Structures are given as C-alpha cells and as structure tokens.
PDB file of C-alpha atoms in Angstrom:
ATOM      1  CA  MET U  16      17.798 -12.447 -18.601  1.00 55.00           C
ATOM      2  CA  SER U  17      18.387 -16.156 -18.229  1.00 62.00           C
ATOM      3  CA  GLY U  18      19.443 -18.252 -15.275  1.00 70.00           C
ATOM      4  CA  GLY U  19      18.302 -17.942 -11.713  1.00 69.00           C
ATOM      5  CA  PRO U  20      16.933 -17.925  -9.284  1.00 92.00           C
ATOM      6  CA  TYR U  21      20.220 -17.438  -7.451  1.00 95.00           C
ATOM      7  CA  PRO U  22      19.860 -17.661  -3.630  1.00 97.00           C
ATOM      8  CA  VAL U  23      21.352 -14.676  -1.784  1.00 97.00           C
ATOM      9  CA  ALA U  24      22.495 -15.349   1.805  1.00 96.00           C
ATOM     10  CA  ASP U  25      23.892 -11.863   2.549  1.00 97.00           C
ATOM     11  CA  LEU U  26      21.642  -9.276   0.922  1.00 97.00           C
ATOM     12  CA  ALA U  27      23.673  -6.216   1.964  1.00 97.00           C
ATOM     13  CA  ALA U  28      26.878  -7.687   0.514  1.00 97.00           C
ATOM     14  CA  TYR U  29      25.049  -8.699  -2.667  1.00 98.00           C
ATOM     15  CA  LEU U  30      23.399  -5.334  -3.319  1.00 98.00           C
ATOM     16  CA  THR U  31      26.215  -3.018  -2.237  1.00 98.00           C
ATOM     17  CA  GLY U  32      28.063  -1.560  -5.195  1.00 98.00           C
ATOM     18  CA  ARG U  33      27.526   0.018  -8.575  1.00 98.00           C
ATOM     19  CA  TRP U  34      25.060  -1.510 -11.035  1.00 99.00           C
ATOM     20  CA  ARG U  35      24.338  -0.749 -14.701  1.00 99.00           C
ATOM     21  CA  LEU U  36      20.621  -0.012 -14.922  1.00 99.00           C
ATOM     22  CA  ASP U  37      18.538  -0.697 -18.044  1.00 99.00           C
ATOM     23  CA  ARG U  38      14.806  -0.067 -17.609  1.00 99.00           C
ATOM     24  CA  THR U  39      11.912  -0.402 -20.023  1.00 99.00           C
ATOM     25  CA  MET U  40       8.540   1.105 -19.214  1.00 98.00           C
ATOM     26  CA  ARG U  41       5.240   0.590 -20.943  1.00 97.00           C
ATOM     27  CA  ASP U  42       2.397   2.968 -20.151  1.00 96.00           C
ATOM     28  CA  HIS U  43      -0.622   1.062 -21.418  1.00 95.00           C
ATOM     29  CA  ARG U  44      -3.038   3.952 -20.795  1.00 93.00           C
ATOM     30  CA  ALA U  45      -0.981   6.487 -22.769  1.00 92.00           C
ATOM     31  CA  GLY U  46       0.188   3.937 -25.340  1.00 94.00           C
ATOM     32  CA  GLN U  47       3.835   4.874 -24.738  1.00 96.00           C
ATOM     33  CA  THR U  48       7.010   2.888 -24.268  1.00 97.00           C
ATOM     34  CA  GLY U  49      10.105   4.361 -22.670  1.00 98.00           C
ATOM     35  CA  THR U  50      13.633   3.491 -21.669  1.00 98.00           C
ATOM     36  CA  MET U  51      15.911   4.540 -18.861  1.00 98.00           C
ATOM     37  CA  THR U  52      19.644   3.828 -18.880  1.00 99.00           C
ATOM     38  CA  GLY U  53      22.107   4.698 -16.167  1.00 99.00           C
ATOM     39  CA  VAL U  54      23.523   3.595 -12.837  1.00 99.00           C
ATOM     40  CA  LEU U  55      22.201   2.317  -9.524  1.00 99.00           C
ATOM     41  CA  GLU U  56      24.571   2.784  -6.591  1.00 98.00           C
ATOM     42  CA  ILE U  57      23.872   1.129  -3.254  1.00 98.00           C
ATOM     43  CA  ALA U  58      26.206   2.102  -0.420  1.00 98.00           C
ATOM     44  CA  PRO U  59      26.304   2.188   3.383  1.00 96.00           C
ATOM     45  CA  ASP U  60      25.115   5.536   4.715  1.00 95.00           C
ATOM     46  CA  GLY U  61      24.862   5.783   8.481  1.00 91.00           C
ATOM     47  CA  GLU U  62      22.698   3.029   9.938  1.00 90.00           C
ATOM     48  CA  SER U  63      21.155   2.144   6.576  1.00 95.00           C
ATOM     49  CA  HIS U  64      22.145   1.966   2.920  1.00 98.00           C
ATOM     50  CA  ALA U  65      21.426   4.595   0.279  1.00 98.00           C
ATOM     51  CA  TRP U  66      19.914   3.470  -3.046  1.00 98.00           C
ATOM     52  CA  ARG U  67      20.592   6.075  -5.751  1.00 98.00           C
ATOM     53  CA  GLU U  68      19.437   5.760  -9.348  1.00 98.00           C
ATOM     54  CA  ARG U  69      20.881   8.251 -11.856  1.00 99.00           C
ATOM     55  CA  ALA U  70      19.934   7.813 -15.485  1.00 98.00           C
ATOM     56  CA  GLU U  71      18.757   9.225 -18.797  1.00 98.00           C
ATOM     57  CA  LEU U  72      15.065   8.772 -19.530  1.00 98.00           C
ATOM     58  CA  ALA U  73      13.331   8.683 -22.913  1.00 98.00           C
ATOM     59  CA  MET U  74       9.533   8.535 -22.509  1.00 96.00           C
ATOM     60  CA  GLY U  75       7.045  10.181 -24.824  1.00 92.00           C
ATOM     61  CA  ALA U  76       8.371  13.645 -25.704  1.00 93.00           C
ATOM     62  CA  TYR U  77      10.682  13.742 -22.658  1.00 95.00           C
ATOM     63  CA  ARG U  78      14.407  13.128 -23.078  1.00 97.00           C
ATOM     64  CA  GLY U  79      16.550  13.964 -20.082  1.00 98.00           C
ATOM     65  CA  PRO U  80      17.823  13.105 -16.634  1.00 98.00           C
ATOM     66  CA  ALA U  81      15.927  10.916 -14.189  1.00 98.00           C
ATOM     67  CA  TRP U  82      16.708   9.912 -10.624  1.00 97.00           C
ATOM     68  CA  ARG U  83      15.237   8.038  -7.696  1.00 97.00           C
ATOM     69  CA  ASP U  84      16.472   7.564  -4.140  1.00 98.00           C
ATOM     70  CA  TYR U  85      15.461   4.981  -1.557  1.00 98.00           C
ATOM     71  CA  ARG U  86      16.798   3.810   1.808  1.00 98.00           C
ATOM     72  CA  LEU U  87      17.487   0.193   2.721  1.00 98.00           C
ATOM     73  CA  GLY U  88      17.335  -0.981   6.312  1.00 97.00           C
ATOM     74  CA  PHE U  89      18.683  -4.513   6.702  1.00 95.00           C
ATOM     75  CA  VAL U  90      16.336  -6.291   9.112  1.00 90.00           C
ATOM     76  CA  THR U  91      18.299  -9.568   8.919  1.00 93.00           C
ATOM     77  CA  PRO U  92      21.259 -10.585   6.740  1.00 92.00           C
ATOM     78  CA  ARG U  93      18.744 -11.868   4.163  1.00 94.00           C
ATOM     79  CA  ARG U  94      16.026  -9.220   4.346  1.00 95.00           C
ATOM     80  CA  ALA U  95      15.805  -5.459   3.855  1.00 97.00           C
ATOM     81  CA  ALA U  96      13.046  -2.941   4.416  1.00 97.00           C
ATOM     82  CA  VAL U  97      12.922  -0.481   1.514  1.00 97.00           C
ATOM     83  CA  TYR U  98      11.835   3.085   2.260  1.00 97.00           C
ATOM     84  CA  PHE U  99      11.108   6.063   0.060  1.00 95.00           C
ATOM     85  CA  ASP U 100      13.645   8.861   0.529  1.00 93.00           C
ATOM     86  CA  ASP U 101      11.143  10.690   2.769  1.00 95.00           C
ATOM     87  CA  GLY U 102      11.037   7.731   5.181  1.00 94.00           C
ATOM     88  CA  ARG U 103       7.706   6.183   4.159  1.00 95.00           C
ATOM     89  CA  PRO U 104       7.783   2.377   3.889  1.00 96.00           C
ATOM     90  CA  PHE U 105       7.728   0.959   0.357  1.00 96.00           C
ATOM     91  CA  HIS U 106       8.268  -2.817   0.509  1.00 96.00           C
ATOM     92  CA  GLU U 107      10.508  -5.558   1.869  1.00 96.00           C
ATOM     93  CA  LEU U 108      13.143  -7.385  -0.131  1.00 97.00           C
ATOM     94  CA  ASP U 109      14.285 -10.947   0.566  1.00 97.00           C
ATOM     95  CA  LEU U 110      16.319 -12.743  -2.101  1.00 97.00           C
ATOM     96  CA  SER U 111      17.310 -15.705   0.101  1.00 97.00           C
ATOM     97  CA  ASP U 112      15.485 -17.961  -2.391  1.00 97.00           C
ATOM     98  CA  GLY U 113      16.683 -15.854  -5.331  1.00 96.00           C
ATOM     99  CA  PHE U 114      13.133 -14.640  -5.864  1.00 95.00           C
ATOM    100  CA  CYS U 115      10.798 -12.252  -4.069  1.00 96.00           C
ATOM    101  CA  ARG U 116       7.246 -10.984  -4.664  1.00 97.00           C
ATOM    102  CA  GLN U 117       6.028  -7.771  -3.061  1.00 95.00           C
ATOM    103  CA  ARG U 118       2.991  -5.512  -3.127  1.00 93.00           C
ATOM    104  CA  HIS U 119       2.721  -1.854  -2.263  1.00 92.00           C
ATOM    105  CA  ASP U 120      -0.718  -0.376  -1.780  1.00 90.00           C
ATOM    106  CA  CYS U 121      -0.676   3.327  -2.642  1.00 89.00           C
ATOM    107  CA  PRO U 122      -4.393   4.167  -2.970  1.00 90.00           C
ATOM    108  CA  PRO U 123      -5.815   4.349  -5.473  1.00 94.00           C
ATOM    109  CA  ASP U 124      -2.901   2.457  -7.079  1.00 93.00           C
ATOM    110  CA  LEU U 125      -1.481  -1.005  -6.438  1.00 94.00           C
ATOM    111  CA  TYR U 126       2.156  -1.845  -7.177  1.00 95.00           C
ATOM    112  CA  SER U 127       3.008  -5.543  -7.655  1.00 97.00           C
ATOM    113  CA  GLY U 128       6.721  -6.323  -7.777  1.00 97.00           C
ATOM    114  CA  VAL U 129       8.871  -9.327  -8.601  1.00 98.00           C
ATOM    115  CA  PHE U 130      12.602  -9.403  -7.875  1.00 97.00           C
ATOM    116  CA  ILE U 131      14.862 -12.130  -9.273  1.00 98.00           C
ATOM    117  CA  ALA U 132      18.573 -12.727  -8.693  1.00 98.00           C
ATOM    118  CA  PHE U 133      20.047 -14.465 -11.748  1.00 97.00           C
ATOM    119  CA  GLY U 134      23.600 -14.751 -10.437  1.00 96.00           C
ATOM    120  CA  ALA U 135      26.218 -12.989  -8.366  1.00 95.00           C
ATOM    121  CA  ASP U 136      26.266 -10.046 -10.778  1.00 97.00           C
ATOM    122  CA  ARG U 137      22.770  -9.897 -12.332  1.00 97.00           C
ATOM    123  CA  TRP U 138      19.274  -9.266 -11.019  1.00 98.00           C
ATOM    124  CA  GLN U 139      15.968  -7.867 -12.180  1.00 98.00           C
ATOM    125  CA  MET U 140      13.005  -5.908 -10.828  1.00 98.00           C
ATOM    126  CA  ARG U 141       9.558  -6.048 -12.452  1.00 98.00           C
ATOM    127  CA  TRP U 142       6.696  -3.799 -11.403  1.00 98.00           C
ATOM    128  CA  ARG U 143       3.073  -3.739 -12.547  1.00 98.00           C
ATOM    129  CA  VAL U 144       1.170  -0.654 -11.484  1.00 96.00           C
ATOM    130  CA  ARG U 145      -2.617  -0.616 -11.666  1.00 96.00           C
ATOM    131  CA  GLY U 146      -5.026   2.119 -10.727  1.00 94.00           C
ATOM    132  CA  PRO U 147      -7.774   4.308 -12.144  1.00 94.00           C
ATOM    133  CA  LYS U 148      -5.233   6.481 -13.982  1.00 90.00           C
ATOM    134  CA  LYS U 149      -2.260   4.097 -14.185  1.00 93.00           C
ATOM    135  CA  ARG U 150      -1.511   0.899 -16.020  1.00 96.00           C
ATOM    136  CA  LEU U 151       2.258   0.490 -16.175  1.00 96.00           C
ATOM    137  CA  HIS U 152       4.687  -2.366 -16.689  1.00 98.00           C
ATOM    138  CA  ILE U 153       8.282  -1.603 -15.672  1.00 98.00           C
ATOM    139  CA  VAL U 154      11.238  -3.991 -16.054  1.00 99.00           C
ATOM    140  CA  THR U 155      14.688  -3.087 -14.736  1.00 99.00           C
ATOM    141  CA  ASP U 156      17.736  -5.212 -15.563  1.00 99.00           C
ATOM    142  CA  LEU U 157      20.773  -4.716 -13.348  1.00 98.00           C
ATOM    143  CA  ALA U 158      24.325  -5.929 -13.969  1.00 98.00           C
ATOM    144  CA  ARG U 159      27.252  -5.278 -11.665  1.00 98.00           C
ATOM    145  CA  ASP U 160      29.417  -2.481 -13.069  1.00 93.00           C
ATOM    146  CA  GLY U 161      33.103  -3.307 -12.853  1.00 75.00           C
TER     147      GLY U 161
END
C-alpha cells in the first residue's frame, strides 16, 4: 500500500464498519506461505466494540474457514485497548500519528506489530512473531468495504 501515514483523530469512528481483509502469512520455520481473504467487521457492542474477522484461509494443506474475535475498549478518542475474546489484554492501538508500534509478550513468543493508516479507507497491520517454535511474518491489508 502507498500513502500514509494518515493521522486518525477519532479511532472509534475510523475503525467502525466493514473492511475487506487480505492477509499474507509466511511461516519461516515450516517454509510455508498462506493467504487469508475475507471481512473484518468492527461494531459497537455494549460498552466496547467487537472486532470480528471471517475469512477463507489457504495455508499448507489447509483450505477452509478462519475467524478471529477481539474486543476494543476506547480509552480516549485516539486510543483503544485491544483484548482477546476471552478478556486477556493483547495490545494498545493509537493511530493519532497514522502509525503505531506495539509488542505483545506471550512467553515463549514475542509479537511485534506495526499499524499504519494510509487514508480514510485503507490501513495495514504487520506482525512478526518470534519464539522457539515460531517465526512468522503476517501482513494484513484492510480497505473499507462499501
């Protein structure tokens, strides 16, 4: 994706909606590359927002559905706390500068993330995962759907 970074003043307003999701994954340990194509929907749900990914995954011999759910709690208009669907904290997200770096320590693995807003309707997530059994690079491109 080109452009960016695009400063986001109201993160909830920016993220809320339906996004086309295109993800590439490279598992350096297994020597595999995969893709995931589908939809990310972010919507108010009680006191927080629900983050729901629904997609088709092709990785190694697997071809089929994939999903992931998170919760977003907006701490300020510019910043959200991201939680796993079971309530455990994952990371914070602040795109007020159009760019955000985060780390998530999940022993024995370390997740390093970069988030970039490229415009009002495009953003990207990049994760590097390192650990004794993991060495992954994951890039997710998101474009507003509709």
